[in-house]
Short mmCIF file of C-alpha atoms in Angstrom, two decimals:
data_model
loop_
_atom_site.label_atom_id
_atom_site.label_comp_id
_atom_site.label_asym_id
_atom_site.label_seq_id
_atom_site.Cartn_x
_atom_site.Cartn_y
_atom_site.Cartn_z
CA UNK Z 22 74.38 -36.09 -34.44
CA UNK Z 23 73.96 -38.76 -37.42
CA UNK Z 24 75.26 -37.83 -40.83
CA UNK Z 25 75.35 -39.32 -44.35
CA UNK Z 26 78.34 -40.21 -44.76
CA UNK Z 27 79.41 -41.19 -47.81
CA UNK Z 28 80.04 -44.80 -48.38
CA UNK Z 29 83.56 -45.13 -49.11
CA UNK Z 30 84.19 -42.19 -45.58
CA UNK Z 31 82.01 -44.51 -43.30
CA UNK Z 32 83.66 -47.83 -43.96
CA UNK Z 33 86.76 -46.11 -44.10
CA UNK Z 34 85.81 -44.43 -40.61
CA UNK Z 35 85.41 -47.41 -38.53
CA UNK Z 36 88.15 -49.58 -40.47
CA UNK Z 37 91.61 -49.76 -38.22
CA UNK Z 38 94.15 -47.67 -39.62
CA UNK Z 39 92.59 -44.64 -41.04
CA UNK Z 40 94.28 -42.22 -43.57
CA UNK Z 41 92.76 -38.34 -43.43
CA UNK Z 42 94.16 -35.83 -44.93
CA UNK Z 43 91.91 -31.69 -44.28
CA UNK Z 44 91.30 -29.82 -47.54
CA UNK Z 45 91.09 -26.17 -46.41
CA UNK Z 46 89.83 -23.16 -48.61
CA UNK Z 47 89.44 -19.42 -47.54
CA UNK Z 48 88.48 -16.85 -49.61
CA UNK Z 49 90.42 -13.02 -49.26
CA UNK Z 50 89.35 -10.27 -51.30
CA UNK Z 51 92.57 -10.78 -53.69
CA UNK Z 52 92.04 -14.33 -54.55
CA UNK Z 53 91.28 -17.85 -53.01
CA UNK Z 54 93.71 -19.38 -50.84
CA UNK Z 55 93.79 -23.52 -51.01
CA UNK Z 56 95.54 -25.35 -49.11
CA UNK Z 57 95.55 -29.21 -47.69
CA UNK Z 58 97.98 -31.53 -44.72
CA UNK Z 59 100.12 -33.51 -47.10
CA UNK Z 60 103.08 -32.97 -49.62
CA UNK Z 61 103.79 -30.87 -52.58
CA UNK Z 62 99.96 -29.64 -54.67
CA UNK Z 63 97.17 -31.77 -55.02
CA UNK Z 64 94.51 -31.56 -57.68
CA UNK Z 65 91.17 -31.97 -56.56
CA UNK Z 66 87.58 -31.14 -57.31
CA UNK Z 67 89.01 -29.11 -60.48
CA UNK Z 68 91.37 -26.51 -58.39
CA UNK Z 69 94.62 -27.01 -56.89
CA UNK Z 70 95.61 -26.93 -53.91
CA UNK Z 71 98.74 -26.34 -51.54
CA UNK Z 72 100.16 -28.70 -49.99
CA UNK Z 73 101.36 -27.58 -45.83
CA UNK Z 74 102.15 -30.02 -44.57
CA UNK Z 75 102.46 -30.13 -40.41
CA UNK Z 76 102.75 -27.17 -40.13
CA UNK Z 77 99.20 -26.73 -40.38
CA UNK Z 78 96.59 -27.33 -37.70
CA UNK Z 79 92.86 -27.28 -37.33
CA UNK Z 80 90.63 -27.02 -33.46
CA UNK Z 81 88.31 -29.84 -33.58
CA UNK Z 82 85.35 -29.09 -35.04
CA UNK Z 83 82.55 -29.59 -32.69
CA UNK Z 84 79.09 -29.89 -32.61
CA UNK Z 85 76.65 -29.69 -29.60
CA UNK Z 86 72.94 -31.35 -29.71
CA UNK Z 87 71.29 -28.48 -30.03
CA UNK Z 88 72.54 -27.22 -32.50
CA UNK Z 89 74.79 -24.79 -31.78
CA UNK Z 90 76.80 -22.17 -33.78
CA UNK Z 91 81.01 -23.60 -32.92
CA UNK Z 92 83.35 -21.94 -34.22
CA UNK Z 93 87.12 -23.54 -35.83
CA UNK Z 94 91.14 -21.84 -35.98
CA UNK Z 95 93.53 -22.73 -38.85
CA UNK Z 96 96.99 -22.39 -37.97
CA UNK Z 97 99.27 -22.34 -40.13
CA UNK Z 98 102.80 -21.52 -38.95
CA UNK Z 99 106.51 -21.24 -40.84
CA UNK Z 100 104.66 -18.92 -43.25
CA UNK Z 101 107.01 -17.10 -45.72
CA UNK Z 102 107.47 -13.04 -44.84
CA UNK Z 103 105.53 -12.56 -49.04
CA UNK Z 104 101.94 -14.71 -47.69
CA UNK Z 105 102.57 -12.82 -44.47
CA UNK Z 106 102.29 -9.62 -46.23
CA UNK Z 107 99.61 -9.96 -47.96
CA UNK Z 108 97.56 -11.89 -44.23
CA UNK Z 109 98.32 -8.04 -42.15
CA UNK Z 110 96.73 -6.57 -46.10
CA UNK Z 111 93.69 -8.51 -47.62
CA UNK Z 112 90.64 -8.02 -46.78
CA UNK Z 113 89.04 -11.07 -44.95
CA UNK Z 114 87.12 -9.94 -42.21
CA UNK Z 115 83.57 -12.26 -43.17
CA UNK Z 116 84.94 -14.08 -45.79
CA UNK Z 117 83.96 -17.24 -47.31
CA UNK Z 118 85.53 -21.37 -45.71
CA UNK Z 119 85.66 -24.34 -45.69
CA UNK Z 120 86.83 -28.06 -44.10
CA UNK Z 121 86.47 -31.00 -45.93
CA UNK Z 122 87.77 -34.35 -45.13
CA UNK Z 123 89.37 -36.06 -47.10
CA UNK Z 124 90.15 -40.44 -47.00
CA UNK Z 125 93.49 -41.22 -49.20
CA UNK Z 126 94.93 -45.03 -49.16
CA UNK Z 127 98.81 -45.60 -49.22
CA UNK Z 128 99.97 -43.56 -52.99
CA UNK Z 129 97.47 -40.57 -51.38
CA UNK Z 130 95.27 -40.60 -54.47
CA UNK Z 131 91.72 -39.30 -52.43
CA UNK Z 132 88.83 -42.05 -52.32
CA UNK Z 133 86.76 -39.90 -50.58
CA UNK Z 134 85.38 -36.47 -49.13
CA UNK Z 135 82.99 -35.29 -47.46
CA UNK Z 136 82.93 -31.69 -45.53
CA UNK Z 137 83.10 -30.72 -42.34
CA UNK Z 138 82.86 -27.56 -41.49
CA UNK Z 139 81.63 -24.02 -43.55
CA UNK Z 140 80.98 -20.35 -42.72
CA UNK Z 141 83.43 -17.30 -42.39
CA UNK Z 142 86.17 -16.49 -41.17
CA UNK Z 143 86.84 -13.97 -38.00
CA UNK Z 144 89.63 -12.41 -36.80
CA UNK Z 145 93.17 -13.54 -38.00
CA UNK Z 146 96.21 -13.66 -34.94
CA UNK Z 147 99.59 -13.04 -36.35
CA UNK Z 148 102.06 -13.83 -34.62
CA UNK Z 149 106.00 -12.91 -35.96
CA UNK Z 150 109.03 -13.86 -34.84
CA UNK Z 151 111.65 -13.26 -37.61
CA UNK Z 152 112.50 -16.26 -39.45
CA UNK Z 153 108.93 -17.90 -38.43
CA UNK Z 154 105.37 -16.55 -38.67
CA UNK Z 155 102.41 -18.27 -37.36
CA UNK Z 156 98.41 -17.15 -38.25
CA UNK Z 157 95.53 -17.99 -36.71
CA UNK Z 158 91.87 -17.80 -38.68
CA UNK Z 159 89.42 -17.79 -36.09
CA UNK Z 160 86.40 -19.41 -38.10
CA UNK Z 161 82.33 -18.77 -37.02
CA UNK Z 162 79.96 -20.84 -38.58
CA UNK Z 163 76.96 -19.87 -40.99
CA UNK Z 164 75.18 -21.07 -38.13
CA UNK Z 165 75.70 -18.11 -35.71
CA UNK Z 166 73.63 -15.92 -38.64
CA UNK Z 167 70.54 -17.35 -36.31
CA UNK Z 168 71.66 -15.75 -33.16
CA UNK Z 169 71.99 -12.50 -34.72
CA UNK Z 170 69.10 -9.60 -34.56
CA UNK Z 171 67.25 -8.62 -37.36
CA UNK Z 172 67.78 -4.90 -38.15
CA UNK Z 173 65.03 -4.72 -40.76
CA UNK Z 174 61.85 -1.95 -40.26
CA UNK Z 175 58.33 -2.03 -41.62
CA UNK Z 176 59.24 1.59 -43.10
CA UNK Z 177 58.92 2.76 -46.79
CA UNK Z 178 62.63 4.00 -46.96
CA UNK Z 179 62.92 0.44 -45.77
CA UNK Z 180 60.39 -1.49 -48.69
CA UNK Z 181 62.20 1.14 -51.38
CA UNK Z 182 65.59 0.19 -50.63
CA UNK Z 183 64.93 -4.13 -50.43
CA UNK Z 184 61.87 -3.27 -53.24
CA UNK Z 185 62.93 0.24 -55.33
CA UNK Z 186 59.93 1.69 -56.61
CA UNK Z 187 57.95 -0.54 -54.02
CA UNK Z 188 54.92 2.00 -52.56
CA UNK Z 189 53.20 -0.97 -50.50
CA UNK Z 190 54.29 1.06 -47.49
CA UNK Z 191 53.93 4.56 -48.63
CA UNK Z 192 52.00 5.80 -45.84
CA UNK Z 193 52.29 3.46 -42.50
CA UNK Z 194 54.13 6.73 -41.42
CA UNK Z 195 51.25 8.97 -41.17
CA UNK Z 196 49.11 5.79 -40.27
CA UNK Z 197 50.85 5.17 -37.00
CA UNK Z 198 48.73 8.27 -35.38
CA UNK Z 199 45.90 8.35 -37.43
CA UNK Z 200 42.85 7.89 -34.74
CA UNK Z 201 40.16 5.42 -37.17
CA UNK Z 202 36.34 6.48 -36.00
CA UNK Z 203 34.81 3.02 -37.02
CA UNK Z 204 30.90 2.86 -35.81
CA UNK Z 205 31.31 5.53 -33.12
CA UNK Z 206 29.04 7.97 -32.86
CA UNK Z 207 29.04 11.28 -33.98
CA UNK Z 208 32.45 10.49 -35.72
CA UNK Z 209 33.37 12.44 -39.09
CA UNK Z 210 33.11 10.67 -41.70
CA UNK Z 211 36.02 10.38 -44.10
CA UNK Z 212 36.33 13.07 -47.18
CA UNK Z 213 36.69 10.48 -49.89
CA UNK Z 214 33.15 8.55 -48.40
CA UNK Z 215 32.66 4.79 -49.46
CA UNK Z 216 30.26 2.41 -50.95
CA UNK Z 217 26.89 2.81 -49.01
CA UNK Z 218 25.52 5.44 -47.07
CA UNK Z 219 26.23 8.92 -46.26
CA UNK Z 220 28.26 10.91 -43.86
CA UNK Z 221 24.69 11.06 -42.30
CA UNK Z 222 24.90 7.78 -40.89
CA UNK Z 223 27.84 8.26 -38.33
CA UNK Z 224 25.38 10.43 -36.50
CA UNK Z 225 22.85 8.22 -35.64
#
């Protein structure tokens, strides 16, 4: 599927040698973690990104022709015990995460970037091997929301929950079992009546 890539990115990806880095952003409950696959700290997009170097891994970014919701797996090895403790205790499921592809030059200066993925963190797998720990974060695409069933109902309670004070569905429950006689001979006219005619019209 074609994409409107920035001109610098489109030119770089077809070159004989391509220097790329990845930037990953993870919004945990206690704060946002920003990593990039380079060495040291990096200032980009008005934020400071911590270098993960070769310790970071990213699964292939896939996309189906039908627009399916393909997930992504982020892995980070050599994690310090302090970071591991945060990962174990923090609330992460359903929190946003993003991945960018960055084209860099020989000096590691960023030429241009392109967002490859945007979704939510789903499952975190942690392997603690004493001196070396490994964290794997499975993320799901935002497209997964299109496959989730919607549980909204046409009820008075649901309408008031969405729009406080809205009485548009106040009588919908009574209408479900309400017998409506329209143009039926012998039917009893409603007590509230209406414009034109009278109760005797229902007997004709």
